[in-house]
Coordinates of C-alpha atoms in Angstrom, one line a residue:
X23 CA -29.4 -19.3 -49.7
X24 CA -30.4 -22.9 -50.4
X25 CA -32.3 -24.0 -53.2
X26 CA -35.6 -25.7 -52.6
X27 CA -35.4 -29.6 -53.9
X28 CA -38.9 -30.5 -53.9
X29 CA -42.6 -29.1 -53.1
X30 CA -44.4 -30.2 -49.9
X31 CA -47.1 -28.0 -49.0
X32 CA -46.9 -26.2 -45.2
X33 CA -49.9 -26.8 -43.4
X34 CA -51.7 -24.8 -40.5
X35 CA -52.5 -26.3 -37.1
X36 CA -56.0 -28.1 -36.6
X37 CA -57.9 -24.5 -35.4
X38 CA -55.0 -22.1 -35.4
X39 CA -55.9 -19.1 -36.3
X40 CA -55.5 -16.9 -39.9
X41 CA -51.9 -16.4 -41.2
X42 CA -51.2 -13.7 -42.8
X43 CA -47.8 -15.6 -44.5
X44 CA -49.0 -19.2 -44.3
X45 CA -51.0 -19.6 -48.1
X46 CA -47.2 -18.1 -49.5
X47 CA -45.7 -20.3 -47.7
X48 CA -47.8 -23.1 -48.3
X49 CA -47.3 -22.8 -52.3
X50 CA -43.0 -22.4 -52.0
X51 CA -41.0 -25.3 -52.4
X52 CA -38.4 -26.3 -49.1
X53 CA -36.1 -28.5 -48.7
X54 CA -36.2 -30.2 -45.0
X55 CA -32.1 -30.0 -44.8
X56 CA -31.3 -27.4 -42.2
X57 CA -28.8 -24.6 -42.6
X58 CA -25.4 -24.6 -40.4
X59 CA -23.3 -22.0 -39.5
X60 CA -19.6 -21.8 -37.4
X61 CA -18.3 -18.9 -36.0
X62 CA -19.6 -15.3 -34.7
X63 CA -23.2 -14.1 -33.5
X64 CA -24.5 -12.0 -31.9
X65 CA -27.6 -10.8 -30.2
X66 CA -29.5 -8.0 -29.6
X67 CA -33.0 -6.9 -27.5
X68 CA -34.3 -5.1 -30.6
X69 CA -33.4 -6.3 -34.2
X70 CA -31.7 -3.5 -35.3
X71 CA -32.1 -1.1 -38.8
X72 CA -30.6 -2.4 -42.0
X73 CA -28.3 0.1 -42.4
X74 CA -26.5 -1.1 -39.0
X75 CA -27.0 -4.6 -40.3
X76 CA -25.0 -3.8 -43.4
X77 CA -22.7 -1.9 -41.4
X78 CA -21.9 -4.1 -39.3
X79 CA -21.5 -6.9 -41.8
X80 CA -18.8 -5.3 -43.6
X81 CA -16.1 -4.5 -40.7
X82 CA -17.5 -7.0 -37.4
X83 CA -16.5 -10.4 -36.7
X84 CA -20.2 -11.1 -36.8
X85 CA -21.9 -13.5 -39.4
X86 CA -24.9 -14.6 -37.4
X87 CA -27.3 -12.7 -35.8
X88 CA -30.3 -13.6 -32.5
X89 CA -33.7 -12.4 -33.4
X90 CA -36.2 -12.0 -31.2
X91 CA -39.3 -12.9 -32.9
X92 CA -41.8 -13.7 -31.0
X93 CA -43.4 -15.0 -27.4
X94 CA -45.1 -12.8 -24.9
X95 CA -41.9 -12.6 -22.3
X96 CA -39.5 -10.8 -25.1
X97 CA -38.0 -8.2 -23.9
X98 CA -38.5 -6.2 -26.9
X99 CA -41.9 -7.2 -28.0
X100 CA -42.0 -3.8 -30.6
X101 CA -39.2 -5.1 -32.6
X102 CA -39.5 -2.3 -35.1
X103 CA -37.4 -3.2 -37.9
X104 CA -38.6 -6.8 -37.9
X105 CA -40.4 -8.1 -40.6
X106 CA -40.2 -10.1 -43.6
X107 CA -38.0 -7.9 -45.8
X108 CA -35.8 -6.8 -43.0
X109 CA -35.3 -10.7 -43.0
X110 CA -34.9 -10.8 -47.2
X111 CA -32.4 -8.1 -46.8
X112 CA -30.1 -8.9 -44.3
X113 CA -30.5 -12.6 -45.6
X114 CA -29.2 -11.0 -48.6
X115 CA -26.2 -9.5 -47.5
X116 CA -25.2 -12.8 -45.7
X117 CA -26.0 -13.0 -42.5
X118 CA -27.5 -15.6 -40.5
X119 CA -30.3 -15.6 -38.7
X120 CA -31.1 -16.7 -35.1
X121 CA -34.7 -16.7 -34.4
X122 CA -35.9 -16.7 -30.8
X123 CA -39.3 -17.1 -29.3
X124 CA -39.7 -16.1 -25.5
X125 CA -42.8 -17.3 -24.5
X126 CA -43.9 -18.8 -21.0
X127 CA -41.5 -19.0 -18.4
X128 CA -41.0 -21.2 -15.6
X129 CA -43.0 -21.0 -12.1
X130 CA -39.8 -20.9 -10.7
X131 CA -37.8 -18.6 -12.6
X132 CA -35.0 -16.5 -11.3
X133 CA -35.5 -13.8 -12.7
X134 CA -38.1 -11.4 -11.3
X135 CA -39.6 -9.7 -14.1
X136 CA -40.4 -12.9 -16.0
X137 CA -42.7 -14.2 -13.4
X138 CA -45.9 -13.3 -14.6
X139 CA -45.5 -15.6 -17.1
X140 CA -45.5 -18.7 -15.8
X141 CA -46.2 -21.7 -17.1
X142 CA -49.8 -23.0 -16.7
X143 CA -51.1 -26.3 -15.2
X144 CA -50.5 -28.3 -18.1
X145 CA -47.7 -27.8 -19.7
X146 CA -48.3 -29.9 -22.8
X147 CA -51.1 -28.0 -23.9
X148 CA -49.3 -24.6 -23.5
X149 CA -46.1 -26.0 -24.7
X150 CA -47.7 -27.3 -28.4
X151 CA -50.1 -24.0 -28.2
X152 CA -46.5 -21.8 -28.3
X153 CA -44.6 -23.6 -30.9
X154 CA -47.6 -23.8 -33.2
X155 CA -47.3 -19.6 -32.6
X156 CA -43.7 -20.2 -33.1
X157 CA -44.2 -21.6 -36.4
X158 CA -47.2 -18.9 -37.5
X159 CA -44.5 -15.8 -36.4
X160 CA -41.5 -18.1 -38.6
X161 CA -43.9 -18.5 -41.5
X162 CA -44.4 -15.0 -41.4
X163 CA -41.3 -13.7 -41.4
X164 CA -40.2 -15.6 -44.2
X165 CA -38.4 -19.1 -42.3
X166 CA -39.5 -22.2 -44.0
X167 CA -40.2 -25.6 -42.7
X168 CA -36.2 -26.6 -42.2
X169 CA -35.5 -23.6 -40.3
X170 CA -34.3 -24.0 -36.4
X171 CA -36.1 -21.7 -33.9
X172 CA -34.7 -21.5 -30.6
X173 CA -36.8 -21.9 -27.2
X174 CA -35.5 -18.9 -24.8
X175 CA -36.6 -20.2 -20.8
X176 CA -34.8 -18.0 -18.6
X177 CA -32.6 -19.6 -15.7
X178 CA -35.0 -21.3 -13.0
X179 CA -34.4 -23.2 -10.0
X180 CA -34.3 -26.9 -11.0
X181 CA -33.5 -28.0 -7.2
X182 CA -37.3 -27.3 -7.1
X183 CA -39.1 -30.6 -8.9
X184 CA -42.3 -29.8 -9.4
X185 CA -41.6 -26.8 -11.0
X186 CA -39.2 -28.8 -13.2
X187 CA -40.8 -31.1 -14.6
X188 CA -43.3 -28.6 -15.2
X189 CA -40.8 -26.4 -17.2
X190 CA -39.3 -29.8 -19.0
X191 CA -42.8 -30.6 -19.9
X192 CA -43.6 -27.4 -21.5
X193 CA -40.4 -28.0 -23.3
X194 CA -40.5 -30.7 -25.1
X195 CA -44.0 -30.6 -26.2
X196 CA -42.6 -26.9 -27.6
X197 CA -40.2 -29.0 -29.6
X198 CA -42.3 -31.9 -30.8
X199 CA -44.9 -29.9 -32.1
X200 CA -42.4 -28.1 -33.8
X201 CA -41.1 -31.2 -35.4
X202 CA -44.4 -32.1 -36.4
X203 CA -44.6 -28.9 -38.5
X204 CA -41.2 -29.7 -39.8
X205 CA -39.1 -26.8 -38.6
X206 CA -36.1 -28.1 -35.1
X207 CA -35.8 -27.6 -32.1
X208 CA -33.5 -25.1 -30.7
X209 CA -33.0 -24.4 -26.8
X210 CA -31.2 -21.5 -24.8
X211 CA -31.1 -21.4 -21.3
X212 CA -28.2 -20.5 -18.7
X213 CA -25.3 -23.9 -17.9
X214 CA -25.9 -24.1 -14.7
X215 CA -29.9 -24.5 -15.1
X216 CA -32.1 -25.2 -17.9
X217 CA -28.9 -26.6 -20.0
X218 CA -27.6 -28.7 -16.8
X219 CA -31.7 -30.2 -16.5
X220 CA -31.8 -30.5 -20.2
X221 CA -27.9 -32.9 -19.7
X222 CA -29.9 -34.9 -16.8
X223 CA -33.0 -35.3 -19.2
X224 CA -30.6 -36.9 -22.0
X225 CA -29.0 -38.8 -19.2
X226 CA -32.2 -40.4 -18.1
X227 CA -33.0 -41.0 -22.0
X228 CA -36.4 -39.2 -22.0
X229 CA -37.6 -38.4 -25.5
X230 CA -38.4 -35.2 -26.9
X231 CA -35.2 -33.3 -26.2
X232 CA -33.9 -30.0 -28.3
X233 CA -31.8 -30.5 -31.1
X234 CA -29.5 -28.1 -30.5
X235 CA -28.6 -26.3 -27.5
X236 CA -27.4 -22.5 -26.8
X237 CA -26.2 -22.1 -23.0
X238 CA -25.2 -18.8 -21.6
X239 CA -22.1 -18.9 -19.2
X240 CA -20.7 -15.4 -19.2
X241 CA -17.4 -14.4 -18.5
X242 CA -15.9 -17.6 -19.9
X243 CA -13.3 -17.8 -22.8
X244 CA -15.8 -19.2 -25.8
X245 CA -15.5 -22.6 -26.2
X246 CA -18.0 -25.5 -27.5
X247 CA -16.8 -28.0 -26.8
X248 CA -15.9 -27.7 -22.8
X249 CA -18.6 -26.6 -21.2
X250 CA -19.4 -28.5 -17.7
X251 CA -23.1 -28.9 -18.2
X252 CA -22.7 -30.9 -20.8
X253 CA -21.2 -34.6 -21.8
X254 CA -18.7 -33.9 -24.0
X255 CA -20.6 -35.7 -26.8
X256 CA -23.8 -34.4 -26.3
X257 CA -25.2 -32.0 -28.5
X258 CA -22.2 -32.3 -31.0
X259 CA -21.5 -32.2 -33.4
X260 CA -22.2 -28.8 -35.4
X261 CA -25.0 -28.6 -32.1
X262 CA -24.4 -26.5 -29.7
X263 CA -24.4 -22.1 -29.0
X264 CA -22.2 -20.9 -26.2
X265 CA -23.3 -17.3 -24.9
X266 CA -20.2 -16.1 -23.4
X267 CA -20.8 -12.2 -23.3
X268 CA -23.5 -10.6 -22.3
X269 CA -24.2 -6.4 -22.2
X270 CA -21.5 -5.6 -24.2
X271 CA -21.6 -2.5 -26.1
X272 CA -19.9 -2.5 -29.9
X273 CA -19.3 -0.2 -32.1
X274 CA -18.9 -1.3 -35.9
X275 CA -19.2 1.0 -39.1
X276 CA -20.1 4.2 -36.6
X277 CA -23.1 1.7 -35.8
X278 CA -23.3 0.8 -31.9
X279 CA -25.0 -1.9 -30.1
X280 CA -25.8 -3.5 -26.6
X281 CA -25.4 -7.4 -27.3
X282 CA -24.4 -10.9 -26.0
X283 CA -21.5 -12.5 -27.8
X284 CA -21.7 -16.0 -28.9
X285 CA -19.6 -18.5 -30.2
X286 CA -21.2 -21.3 -32.5
X287 CA -20.9 -24.2 -34.5
X288 CA -24.8 -24.8 -35.3
X289 CA -28.2 -24.9 -36.7
X290 CA -29.9 -21.6 -38.2
X291 CA -33.0 -20.5 -39.6
X292 CA -34.0 -21.2 -44.1
X293 CA -35.2 -18.4 -45.7
X294 CA -37.3 -18.1 -48.9
X295 CA -35.2 -17.9 -52.2

């Protein structure tokens, strides 16, 4: 953990619902400097127990973990273990955190069970509102400004121009609002859909794009520099994560999990000292 350098109040969004962690968060100092990690990470649908995290910290190669901290389209919305105490415990063990927000999805999402969560007709307003929800949840979990929060947009039909445009507007609004609250926007998607679309937007000089890109391309060797959907210098250096395998069962220290594997050289969350 980094020691905060100066004090700046963190204000809730205008009209936002009361956040149980906001008063505490506003009273704490923070430094806007992001935290960087280079190494191996895993993510799994539901945050593992503290005992599991301790065992994996001692015996696995992983040092960063993806946690699904919010969003209406989360696959595991209950998250029995995930709370501020869990965040504090794993942070003290030396884990780096990759907070993932699975909110509204593209109207042309290719995964059938995500279609009920389609982005509506006002993607700018909806994206900003969900970003404020992500900020409130991050604060409640003890992840402070300067943290990178990752928006999960599942694979969608980028050939559907109207749908792709609505999806990108939602993402841009989420990014812009997150930055307004001093959080760093990250973006997770399939390399051949959402990430390819993002690269097109970058080439077109469209603004409000994410700071960090987390691309899913399974069945390939872990590589941050060789992704064909991205220009070699785009989101480089220290701004990429490659999810290179998924639904893999691993056992470490006697605890078995079903995980996705990631190679990371990117920004992660910050937590209270």
